[in-house]
PDB file of C-alpha atoms in Angstrom:
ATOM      1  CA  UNK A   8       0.000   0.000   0.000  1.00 44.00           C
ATOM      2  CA  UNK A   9       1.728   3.615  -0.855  1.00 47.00           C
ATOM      3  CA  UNK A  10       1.516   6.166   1.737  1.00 48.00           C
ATOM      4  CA  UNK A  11      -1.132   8.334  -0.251  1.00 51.00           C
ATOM      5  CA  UNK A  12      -3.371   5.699  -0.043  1.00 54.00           C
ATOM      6  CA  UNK A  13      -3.317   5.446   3.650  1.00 72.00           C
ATOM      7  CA  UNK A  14      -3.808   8.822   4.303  1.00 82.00           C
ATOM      8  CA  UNK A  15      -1.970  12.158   4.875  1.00 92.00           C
ATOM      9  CA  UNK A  16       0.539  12.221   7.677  1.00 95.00           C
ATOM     10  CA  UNK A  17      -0.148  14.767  10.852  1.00 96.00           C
ATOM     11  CA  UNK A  18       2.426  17.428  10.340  1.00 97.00           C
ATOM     12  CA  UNK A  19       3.307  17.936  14.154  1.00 96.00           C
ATOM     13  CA  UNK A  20       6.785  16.478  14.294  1.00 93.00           C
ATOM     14  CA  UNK A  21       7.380  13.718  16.150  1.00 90.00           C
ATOM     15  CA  UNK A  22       3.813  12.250  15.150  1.00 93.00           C
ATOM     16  CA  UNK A  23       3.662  10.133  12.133  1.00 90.00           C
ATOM     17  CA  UNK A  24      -0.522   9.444  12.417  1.00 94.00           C
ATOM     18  CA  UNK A  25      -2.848   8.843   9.756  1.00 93.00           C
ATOM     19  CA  UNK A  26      -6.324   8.836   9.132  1.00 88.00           C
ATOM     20  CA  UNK A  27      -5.510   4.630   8.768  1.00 88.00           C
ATOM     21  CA  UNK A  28      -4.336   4.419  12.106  1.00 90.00           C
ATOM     22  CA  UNK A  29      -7.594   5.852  13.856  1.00 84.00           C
ATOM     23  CA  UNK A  30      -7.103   9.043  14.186  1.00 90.00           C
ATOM     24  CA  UNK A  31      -9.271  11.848  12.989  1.00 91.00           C
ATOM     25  CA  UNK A  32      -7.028  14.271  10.751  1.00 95.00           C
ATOM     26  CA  UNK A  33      -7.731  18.006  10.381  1.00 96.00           C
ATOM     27  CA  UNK A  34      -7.114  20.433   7.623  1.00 96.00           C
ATOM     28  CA  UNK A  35      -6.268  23.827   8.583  1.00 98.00           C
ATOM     29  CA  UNK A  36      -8.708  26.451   9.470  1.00 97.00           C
ATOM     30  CA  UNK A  37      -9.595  29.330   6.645  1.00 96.00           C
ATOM     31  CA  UNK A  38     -10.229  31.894   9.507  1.00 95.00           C
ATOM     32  CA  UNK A  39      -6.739  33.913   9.950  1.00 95.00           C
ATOM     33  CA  UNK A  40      -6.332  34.050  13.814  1.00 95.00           C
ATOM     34  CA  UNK A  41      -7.296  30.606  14.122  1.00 96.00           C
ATOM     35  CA  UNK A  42      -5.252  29.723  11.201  1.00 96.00           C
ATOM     36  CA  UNK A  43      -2.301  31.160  12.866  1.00 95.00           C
ATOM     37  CA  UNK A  44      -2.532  29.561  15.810  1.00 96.00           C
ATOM     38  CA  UNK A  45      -2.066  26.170  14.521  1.00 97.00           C
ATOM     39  CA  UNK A  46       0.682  27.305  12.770  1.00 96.00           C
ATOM     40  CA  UNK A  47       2.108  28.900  15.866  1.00 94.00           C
ATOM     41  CA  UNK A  48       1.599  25.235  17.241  1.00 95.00           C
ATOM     42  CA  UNK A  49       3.172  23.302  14.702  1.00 96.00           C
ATOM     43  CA  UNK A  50       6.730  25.567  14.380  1.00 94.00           C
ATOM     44  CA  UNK A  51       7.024  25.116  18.172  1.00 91.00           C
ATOM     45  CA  UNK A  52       8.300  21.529  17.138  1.00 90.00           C
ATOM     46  CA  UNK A  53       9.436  22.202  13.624  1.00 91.00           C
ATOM     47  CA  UNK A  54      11.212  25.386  13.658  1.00 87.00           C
ATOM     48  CA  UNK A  55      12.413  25.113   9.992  1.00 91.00           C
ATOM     49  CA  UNK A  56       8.443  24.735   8.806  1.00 94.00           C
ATOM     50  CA  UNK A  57       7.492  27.182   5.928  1.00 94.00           C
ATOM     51  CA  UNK A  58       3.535  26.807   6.589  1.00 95.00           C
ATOM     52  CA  UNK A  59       0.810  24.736   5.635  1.00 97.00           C
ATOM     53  CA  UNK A  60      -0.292  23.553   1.998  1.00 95.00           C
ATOM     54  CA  UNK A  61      -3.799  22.708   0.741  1.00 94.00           C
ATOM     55  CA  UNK A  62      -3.199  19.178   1.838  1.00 94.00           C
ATOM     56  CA  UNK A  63      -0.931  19.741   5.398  1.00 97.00           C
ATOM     57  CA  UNK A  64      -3.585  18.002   8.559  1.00 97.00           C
ATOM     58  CA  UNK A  65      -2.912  17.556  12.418  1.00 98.00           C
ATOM     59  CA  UNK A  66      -4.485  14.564  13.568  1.00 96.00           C
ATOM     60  CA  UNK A  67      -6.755  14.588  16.734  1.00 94.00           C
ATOM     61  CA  UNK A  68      -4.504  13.316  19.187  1.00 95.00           C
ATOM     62  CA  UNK A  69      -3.078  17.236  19.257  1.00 97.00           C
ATOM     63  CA  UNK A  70      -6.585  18.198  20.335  1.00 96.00           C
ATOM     64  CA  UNK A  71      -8.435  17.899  24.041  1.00 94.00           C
ATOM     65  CA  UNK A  72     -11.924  16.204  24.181  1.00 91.00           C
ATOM     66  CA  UNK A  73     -13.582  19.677  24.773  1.00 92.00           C
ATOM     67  CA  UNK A  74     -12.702  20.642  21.325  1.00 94.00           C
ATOM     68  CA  UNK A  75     -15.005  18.115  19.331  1.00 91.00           C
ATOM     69  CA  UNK A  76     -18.510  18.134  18.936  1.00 90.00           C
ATOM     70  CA  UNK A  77     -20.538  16.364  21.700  1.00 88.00           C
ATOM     71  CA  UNK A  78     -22.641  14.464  19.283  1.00 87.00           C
ATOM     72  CA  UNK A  79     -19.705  12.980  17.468  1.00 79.00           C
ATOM     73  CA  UNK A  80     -17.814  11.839  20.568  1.00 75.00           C
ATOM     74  CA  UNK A  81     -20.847  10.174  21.836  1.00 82.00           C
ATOM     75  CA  UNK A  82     -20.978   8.353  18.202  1.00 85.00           C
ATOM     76  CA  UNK A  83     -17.384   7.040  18.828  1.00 76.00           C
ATOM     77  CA  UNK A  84     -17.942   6.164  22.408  1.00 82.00           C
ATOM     78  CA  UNK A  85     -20.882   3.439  21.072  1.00 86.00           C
ATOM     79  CA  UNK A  86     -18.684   2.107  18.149  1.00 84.00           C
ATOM     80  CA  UNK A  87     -20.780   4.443  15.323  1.00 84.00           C
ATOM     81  CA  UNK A  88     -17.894   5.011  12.920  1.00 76.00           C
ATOM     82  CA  UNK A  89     -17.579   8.801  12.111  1.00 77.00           C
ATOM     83  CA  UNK A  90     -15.213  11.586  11.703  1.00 79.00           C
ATOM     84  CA  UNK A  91     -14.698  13.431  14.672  1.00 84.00           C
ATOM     85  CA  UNK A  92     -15.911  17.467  14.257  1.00 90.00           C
ATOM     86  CA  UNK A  93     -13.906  19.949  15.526  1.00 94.00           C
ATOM     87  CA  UNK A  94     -16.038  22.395  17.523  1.00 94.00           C
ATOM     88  CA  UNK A  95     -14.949  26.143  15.872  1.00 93.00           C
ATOM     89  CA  UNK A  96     -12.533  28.025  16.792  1.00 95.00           C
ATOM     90  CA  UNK A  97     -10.283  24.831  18.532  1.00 95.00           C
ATOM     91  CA  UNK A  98      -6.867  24.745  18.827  1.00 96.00           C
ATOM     92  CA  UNK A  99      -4.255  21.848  19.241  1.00 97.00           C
ATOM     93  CA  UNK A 100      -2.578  21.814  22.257  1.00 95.00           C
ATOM     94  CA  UNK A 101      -1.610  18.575  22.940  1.00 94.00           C
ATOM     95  CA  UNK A 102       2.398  18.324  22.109  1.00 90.00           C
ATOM     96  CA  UNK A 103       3.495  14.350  21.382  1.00 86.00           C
ATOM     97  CA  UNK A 104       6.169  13.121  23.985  1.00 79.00           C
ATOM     98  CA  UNK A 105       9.534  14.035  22.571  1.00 64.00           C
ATOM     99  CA  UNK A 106      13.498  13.452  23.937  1.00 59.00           C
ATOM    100  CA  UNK A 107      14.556  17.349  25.198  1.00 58.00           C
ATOM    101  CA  UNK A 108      17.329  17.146  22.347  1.00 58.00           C
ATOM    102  CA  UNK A 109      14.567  16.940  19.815  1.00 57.00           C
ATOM    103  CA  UNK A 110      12.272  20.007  20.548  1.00 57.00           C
ATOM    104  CA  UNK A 111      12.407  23.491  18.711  1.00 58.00           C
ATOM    105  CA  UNK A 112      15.009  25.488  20.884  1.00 59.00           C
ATOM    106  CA  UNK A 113      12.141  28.339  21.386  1.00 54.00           C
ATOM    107  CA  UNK A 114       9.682  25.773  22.469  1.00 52.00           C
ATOM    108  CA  UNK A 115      12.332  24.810  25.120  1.00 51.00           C
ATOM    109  CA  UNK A 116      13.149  28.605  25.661  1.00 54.00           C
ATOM    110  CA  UNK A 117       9.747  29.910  26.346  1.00 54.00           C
ATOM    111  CA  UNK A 118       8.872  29.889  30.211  1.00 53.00           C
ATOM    112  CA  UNK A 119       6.041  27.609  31.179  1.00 53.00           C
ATOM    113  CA  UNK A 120       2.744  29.458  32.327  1.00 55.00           C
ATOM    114  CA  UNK A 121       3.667  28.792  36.430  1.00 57.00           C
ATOM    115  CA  UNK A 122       6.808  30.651  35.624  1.00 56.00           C
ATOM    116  CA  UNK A 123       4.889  33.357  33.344  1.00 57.00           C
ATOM    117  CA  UNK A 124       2.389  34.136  36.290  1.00 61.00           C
ATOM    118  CA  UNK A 125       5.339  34.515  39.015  1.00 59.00           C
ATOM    119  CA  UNK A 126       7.018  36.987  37.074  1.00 58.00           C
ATOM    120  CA  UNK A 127       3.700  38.885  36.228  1.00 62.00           C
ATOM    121  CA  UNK A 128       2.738  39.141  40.019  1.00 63.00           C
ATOM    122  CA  UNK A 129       6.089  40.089  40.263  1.00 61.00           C
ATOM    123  CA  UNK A 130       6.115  42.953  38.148  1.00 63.00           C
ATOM    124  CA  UNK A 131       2.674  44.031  39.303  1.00 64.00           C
ATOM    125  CA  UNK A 132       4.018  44.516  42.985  1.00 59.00           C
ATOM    126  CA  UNK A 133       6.803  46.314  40.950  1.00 57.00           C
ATOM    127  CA  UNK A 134       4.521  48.686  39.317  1.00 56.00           C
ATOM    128  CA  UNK A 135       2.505  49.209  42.670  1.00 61.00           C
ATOM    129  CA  UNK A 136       5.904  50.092  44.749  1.00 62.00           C
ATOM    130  CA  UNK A 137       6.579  52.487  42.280  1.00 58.00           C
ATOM    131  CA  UNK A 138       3.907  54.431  42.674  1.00 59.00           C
TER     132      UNK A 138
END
């Protein structure tokens, strides 16, 4: 079997799923902010990544539960094959486990939101000594 007949490949590196192996895939969104926030996603483990083609998918283990439909989750939960509906406006935010030596250098670079929050009630007491 050729790999274009099983299905385009999830473009987040470090995942190699296809729509054979079970997973819902996802084109990218038309809407711009949306649009850009998957591709914000998607450089954070392939820094050298131009951008997404006509064909380019993430597949929906990049995705929480909350971000599909109700009605199609419930369909997969009692065996009724369908394709798993994003809700609009979802985001992927699930990164696949990686080795540290693998990741994007600015994914590993950017502080993690418990560190972003210290330093933001930090520099509010700043501010408020200040004045």
């Amino acid at each position: 079997m050729s790999a274009t007949s099983k299905g385009r490949m999830c473009v987040v590196a470090g995942c190699s799923k296809r729509q054979s192996d079970g997973v819902s895939v996802h084109m990218f969104p038309k809407d711009d902010r949306q649009r850009a926030a998957w591709i914000r996603f998607v450089k954070l483990t392939r820094a050298d990544w131009t951008g997404p083609s006509q064909y380019t998918v993430i597949c929906s283990n990049h995705f929480n539960p909350e971000c599909y439909e109700k009605q199609c989750t419930l369909m997969v939960e009692f065996g009724i094959p369908t394709k798993k509906r994003l809700v609009p406006g979802s985001i992927p935010s699930i990164y696949p486990k990686r080795k540290r030596e693998d990741l994007n250098e600015a994914f590993l670079e950017s502080p993690s939101r418990p560190e972003r929050m210290v330093v933001a009630k930090l520099e509010k007491k700043r501010v408020s000594i200040l004045r």
